[in-house]
Amino acid sequence: MELQIADSLLIQSYINGDERALATLINRHNQRLSSFIYSKVNDREITEDIFQDTFIKVIRTLKKGRYNEEGKFLPWVMRIAHNLIIDHFRKNRRMPFFESSSAFDIFSVIQDEKLNIEKQLIKNQIDEDLLLLIEKLPPDQRDVLVMRMFKDMSFKEISENTGVSINTALGRMRYALINLRKIIEENNIVLTN
Amino acid sequence: MEKFYVENKNKCQIVKAKAETIDFLLSYSKSLKINDVRGIKFESNMN
């Protein structure tokens, strides 16, 4: 059975000038620390960088004699790595990066709200057709629909402008929509994008 | 139908830092000297 020198003894040797003790410490905790970092950042290169920065901090702290013997070595090193991982994500939050995989494509949930050229042309055509259909409505219904849909007026404002009650304005809007649907159906018009 | 199973099921991988990284750390450690001047610790790197 191989006898393992305790971390605390290796640290003491290192502080006393034995550089080989550091090599033993790094190799002993390499896999655990690297796997921990990798599980958080999921990138080999970043894992190497954070691993390196972690041990640079460890080396500087030990050489300056600031290491507190009360705690255990590995949890202390893990804590340093954890803080560096947080720093890494903070730095990258300004410029988030996402790599799509075959299992999940980010563009399936995030879309550009702007229509493409083809859809924009179709939309323009539909808008023009709709304006022609609206012209075919009786004037009182057409006025209410235009005020509501194109001028974004409330029914209270419409009633004040047309000199009718709110209920009458609501009724005219309802009949305007019913008549529009009728015209669309009778003429077999398709208004979809 | 929705895809219920992804290809990369387990992200927990055993990873180890490269030998070059460890060599760099050991060299850094050897080159780093701390000088204590009246209680103030100065770092110097003898590359």
GROMACS .gro file of C-alpha atoms in nm:
model
  240
    1MET     CA    1   0.000   0.000   0.000
    2GLU     CA    2   0.129   0.341  -0.102
    3LEU     CA    3   0.170   0.585   0.182
    4GLN     CA    4   0.041   0.931   0.101
    5ILE     CA    5   0.195   1.237   0.258
    6ALA     CA    6  -0.075   1.467   0.399
    7ASP     CA    7  -0.146   1.792   0.217
    8SER     CA    8  -0.056   1.993   0.526
    9LEU     CA    9   0.294   1.838   0.535
   10LEU     CA   10   0.344   1.905   0.164
   11ILE     CA   11   0.237   2.267   0.212
   12GLN     CA   12   0.482   2.304   0.499
   13SER     CA   13   0.761   2.156   0.286
   14TYR     CA   14   0.673   2.390   0.001
   15ILE     CA   15   0.673   2.695   0.227
   16ASN     CA   16   1.014   2.582   0.350
   17GLY     CA   17   1.144   2.583  -0.007
   18ASP     CA   18   1.079   2.233  -0.142
   19GLU     CA   19   0.940   2.295  -0.494
   20ARG     CA   20   0.877   1.921  -0.547
   21ALA     CA   21   0.603   1.939  -0.282
   22LEU     CA   22   0.409   2.177  -0.506
   23ALA     CA   23   0.435   1.934  -0.799
   24THR     CA   24   0.291   1.659  -0.577
   25LEU     CA   25   0.007   1.883  -0.461
   26ILE     CA   26  -0.082   1.992  -0.815
   27ASN     CA   27  -0.073   1.639  -0.955
   28ARG     CA   28  -0.271   1.503  -0.661
   29HIS     CA   29  -0.559   1.746  -0.709
   30ASN     CA   30  -0.530   1.802  -1.083
   31GLN     CA   31  -0.813   1.572  -1.191
   32ARG     CA   32  -1.060   1.678  -0.923
   33LEU     CA   33  -1.002   2.047  -0.968
   34SER     CA   34  -0.997   2.035  -1.350
   35SER     CA   35  -1.317   1.826  -1.362
   36PHE     CA   36  -1.485   2.067  -1.121
   37ILE     CA   37  -1.394   2.368  -1.336
   38TYR     CA   38  -1.489   2.187  -1.658
   39SER     CA   39  -1.830   2.090  -1.515
   40LYS     CA   40  -1.902   2.463  -1.476
   41VAL     CA   41  -1.748   2.618  -1.788
   42ASN     CA   42  -1.775   2.325  -2.031
   43ASP     CA   43  -1.473   2.435  -2.228
   44ARG     CA   44  -1.127   2.278  -2.222
   45GLU     CA   45  -0.928   2.593  -2.292
   46ILE     CA   46  -1.112   2.799  -2.030
   47THR     CA   47  -1.068   2.511  -1.784
   48GLU     CA   48  -0.690   2.524  -1.839
   49ASP     CA   49  -0.687   2.902  -1.790
   50ILE     CA   50  -0.889   2.891  -1.468
   51PHE     CA   51  -0.684   2.596  -1.336
   52GLN     CA   52  -0.366   2.795  -1.402
   53ASP     CA   53  -0.498   3.114  -1.243
   54THR     CA   54  -0.618   2.916  -0.940
   55PHE     CA   55  -0.272   2.773  -0.874
   56ILE     CA   56  -0.102   3.106  -0.937
   57LYS     CA   57  -0.315   3.243  -0.652
   58VAL     CA   58  -0.233   2.938  -0.439
   59ILE     CA   59   0.141   2.980  -0.503
   60ARG     CA   60   0.139   3.351  -0.423
   61THR     CA   61  -0.063   3.301  -0.104
   62LEU     CA   62   0.161   3.018   0.017
   63LYS     CA   63   0.485   3.203  -0.065
   64LYS     CA   64   0.363   3.513   0.115
   65GLY     CA   65   0.287   3.299   0.422
   66ARG     CA   66  -0.081   3.396   0.416
   67TYR     CA   67  -0.221   3.045   0.404
   68ASN     CA   68  -0.449   2.966   0.694
   69GLU     CA   69  -0.377   2.617   0.823
   70GLU     CA   70  -0.720   2.591   0.987
   71GLY     CA   71  -0.897   2.499   0.666
   72LYS     CA   72  -0.832   2.202   0.442
   73PHE     CA   73  -0.621   2.256   0.132
   74LEU     CA   74  -0.854   2.116  -0.138
   75PRO     CA   75  -1.172   2.300  -0.027
   76TRP     CA   76  -0.967   2.620  -0.015
   77VAL     CA   77  -0.834   2.564  -0.368
   78MET     CA   78  -1.187   2.478  -0.490
   79ARG     CA   79  -1.315   2.802  -0.339
   80ILE     CA   80  -1.051   3.002  -0.528
   81ALA     CA   81  -1.147   2.819  -0.850
   82HIS     CA   82  -1.516   2.880  -0.782
   83ASN     CA   83  -1.455   3.256  -0.744
   84LEU     CA   84  -1.253   3.263  -1.067
   85ILE     CA   85  -1.535   3.079  -1.249
   86ILE     CA   86  -1.780   3.347  -1.129
   87ASP     CA   87  -1.537   3.619  -1.248
   88HIS     CA   88  -1.517   3.446  -1.585
   89PHE     CA   89  -1.895   3.444  -1.628
   90ARG     CA   90  -1.923   3.805  -1.511
   91LYS     CA   91  -1.666   3.912  -1.768
   92ASN     CA   92  -1.845   3.723  -2.044
   93ARG     CA   93  -2.194   3.840  -1.953
   94ARG     CA   94  -2.139   4.154  -2.161
   95MET     CA   95  -2.076   3.938  -2.464
   96PRO     CA   96  -2.280   3.617  -2.424
   97PHE     CA   97  -2.184   3.331  -2.649
   98PHE     CA   98  -2.398   3.034  -2.733
   99GLU     CA   99  -2.297   2.745  -2.950
  100SER     CA  100  -2.585   2.560  -3.115
  101SER     CA  101  -2.574   2.183  -3.114
  102SER     CA  102  -2.761   1.921  -3.314
  103ALA     CA  103  -2.991   1.868  -3.014
  104PHE     CA  104  -3.081   2.232  -2.965
  105ASP     CA  105  -3.069   2.530  -3.194
  106ILE     CA  106  -3.091   2.868  -3.021
  107PHE     CA  107  -3.261   3.018  -3.328
  108SER     CA  108  -3.557   2.786  -3.275
  109VAL     CA  109  -3.653   2.997  -2.971
  110ILE     CA  110  -3.498   3.335  -3.055
  111GLN     CA  111  -3.616   3.497  -3.374
  112ASP     CA  112  -3.556   3.818  -3.559
  113GLU     CA  113  -3.889   3.998  -3.533
  114LYS     CA  114  -3.832   4.178  -3.860
  115LEU     CA  115  -4.004   4.017  -4.158
  116ASN     CA  116  -3.793   3.893  -4.442
  117ILE     CA  117  -3.830   4.060  -4.783
  118GLU     CA  118  -4.079   3.804  -4.914
  119LYS     CA  119  -4.304   3.823  -4.606
  120GLN     CA  120  -4.282   4.204  -4.607
  121LEU     CA  121  -4.401   4.212  -4.971
  122ILE     CA  122  -4.692   3.980  -4.889
  123LYS     CA  123  -4.783   4.193  -4.587
  124ASN     CA  124  -4.783   4.511  -4.797
  125GLN     CA  125  -5.008   4.343  -5.054
  126ILE     CA  126  -5.250   4.228  -4.782
  127ASP     CA  127  -5.258   4.579  -4.631
  128GLU     CA  128  -5.341   4.729  -4.972
  129ASP     CA  129  -5.616   4.470  -5.034
  130LEU     CA  130  -5.758   4.533  -4.689
  131LEU     CA  131  -5.777   4.909  -4.753
  132LEU     CA  132  -5.974   4.842  -5.074
  133LEU     CA  133  -6.213   4.615  -4.881
  134ILE     CA  134  -6.260   4.874  -4.607
  135GLU     CA  135  -6.362   5.127  -4.876
  136LYS     CA  136  -6.656   4.899  -4.962
  137LEU     CA  137  -6.803   4.927  -4.609
  138PRO     CA  138  -7.091   5.167  -4.531
  139PRO     CA  139  -6.940   5.508  -4.430
  140ASP     CA  140  -7.047   5.498  -4.062
  141GLN     CA  141  -6.894   5.154  -4.010
  142ARG     CA  142  -6.584   5.242  -4.212
  143ASP     CA  143  -6.520   5.556  -4.003
  144VAL     CA  144  -6.537   5.367  -3.674
  145LEU     CA  145  -6.308   5.089  -3.801
  146VAL     CA  146  -6.050   5.336  -3.939
  147MET     CA  147  -6.051   5.538  -3.617
  148ARG     CA  148  -6.013   5.228  -3.402
  149MET     CA  149  -5.764   5.026  -3.609
  150PHE     CA  150  -5.556   5.290  -3.784
  151LYS     CA  151  -5.579   5.590  -3.552
  152ASP     CA  152  -5.574   5.380  -3.235
  153MET     CA  153  -5.861   5.579  -3.080
  154SER     CA  154  -6.063   5.452  -2.785
  155PHE     CA  155  -6.440   5.393  -2.826
  156LYS     CA  156  -6.500   5.692  -2.598
  157GLU     CA  157  -6.300   5.914  -2.834
  158ILE     CA  158  -6.476   5.763  -3.137
  159SER     CA  159  -6.817   5.832  -2.984
  160GLU     CA  160  -6.716   6.193  -2.914
  161ASN     CA  161  -6.585   6.239  -3.269
  162THR     CA  162  -6.882   6.082  -3.445
  163GLY     CA  163  -7.149   6.219  -3.210
  164VAL     CA  164  -7.293   5.875  -3.126
  165SER     CA  165  -7.298   5.677  -2.802
  166ILE     CA  166  -7.020   5.433  -2.710
  167ASN     CA  167  -7.262   5.142  -2.758
  168THR     CA  168  -7.346   5.260  -3.110
  169ALA     CA  169  -6.976   5.293  -3.192
  170LEU     CA  170  -6.916   4.940  -3.057
  171GLY     CA  171  -7.208   4.811  -3.265
  172ARG     CA  172  -7.076   4.980  -3.581
  173MET     CA  173  -6.735   4.825  -3.521
  174ARG     CA  174  -6.894   4.483  -3.480
  175TYR     CA  175  -7.094   4.518  -3.803
  176ALA     CA  176  -6.788   4.653  -3.984
  177LEU     CA  177  -6.597   4.334  -3.899
  178ILE     CA  178  -6.892   4.109  -3.986
  179ASN     CA  179  -6.933   4.283  -4.322
  180LEU     CA  180  -6.561   4.270  -4.393
  181ARG     CA  181  -6.563   3.892  -4.335
  182LYS     CA  182  -6.867   3.862  -4.561
  183ILE     CA  183  -6.696   4.053  -4.845
  184ILE     CA  184  -6.383   3.839  -4.802
  185GLU     CA  185  -6.584   3.513  -4.813
  186GLU     CA  186  -6.804   3.618  -5.105
  187ASN     CA  187  -6.501   3.713  -5.314
  188ASN     CA  188  -6.289   3.414  -5.205
  189ILE     CA  189  -6.010   3.643  -5.090
  190VAL     CA  190  -5.724   3.492  -4.892
  191LEU     CA  191  -5.568   3.736  -4.647
  192THR     CA  192  -5.290   3.541  -4.485
  193ASN     CA  193  -4.918   3.588  -4.463
  194MET     CA  194  -4.225   1.438  -3.264
  195GLU     CA  195  -4.023   1.614  -2.998
  196LYS     CA  196  -3.672   1.494  -2.939
  197PHE     CA  197  -3.652   1.373  -2.582
  198TYR     CA  198  -3.297   1.248  -2.580
  199VAL     CA  199  -2.992   1.459  -2.645
  200GLU     CA  200  -2.660   1.329  -2.770
  201ASN     CA  201  -2.442   1.475  -2.495
  202LYS     CA  202  -2.621   1.313  -2.200
  203ASN     CA  203  -2.345   1.346  -1.946
  204LYS     CA  204  -2.144   1.661  -1.916
  205CYS     CA  205  -1.950   1.533  -1.612
  206GLN     CA  206  -1.621   1.438  -1.769
  207ILE     CA  207  -1.293   1.352  -1.613
  208VAL     CA  208  -1.059   1.627  -1.719
  209LYS     CA  209  -0.696   1.691  -1.635
  210ALA     CA  210  -0.486   2.000  -1.683
  211LYS     CA  211  -0.218   1.959  -1.951
  212ALA     CA  212   0.145   1.883  -1.861
  213GLU     CA  213   0.245   2.220  -2.012
  214THR     CA  214   0.014   2.402  -1.769
  215ILE     CA  215   0.167   2.218  -1.474
  216ASP     CA  216   0.521   2.286  -1.602
  217PHE     CA  217   0.434   2.654  -1.632
  218LEU     CA  218   0.304   2.661  -1.273
  219LEU     CA  219   0.616   2.488  -1.140
  220SER     CA  220   0.842   2.730  -1.332
  221TYR     CA  221   0.635   3.024  -1.209
  222SER     CA  222   0.669   2.903  -0.853
  223LYS     CA  223   1.047   2.864  -0.886
  224SER     CA  224   1.086   3.210  -1.034
  225LEU     CA  225   0.862   3.387  -0.782
  226LYS     CA  226   1.048   3.545  -0.495
  227ILE     CA  227   0.888   3.728  -0.204
  228ASN     CA  228   1.096   3.994  -0.034
  229ASP     CA  229   0.992   4.120   0.304
  230VAL     CA  230   1.098   4.479   0.359
  231ARG     CA  231   0.991   4.615   0.697
  232GLY     CA  232   0.676   4.405   0.699
  233ILE     CA  233   0.580   4.487   0.339
  234LYS     CA  234   0.597   4.186   0.106
  235PHE     CA  235   0.725   4.252  -0.245
  236GLU     CA  236   0.689   4.005  -0.526
  237SER     CA  237   0.962   3.965  -0.785
  238ASN     CA  238   0.972   3.727  -1.075
  239MET     CA  239   1.316   3.608  -1.182
  240ASN     CA  240   1.248   3.481  -1.528
   0.00000   0.00000   0.00000
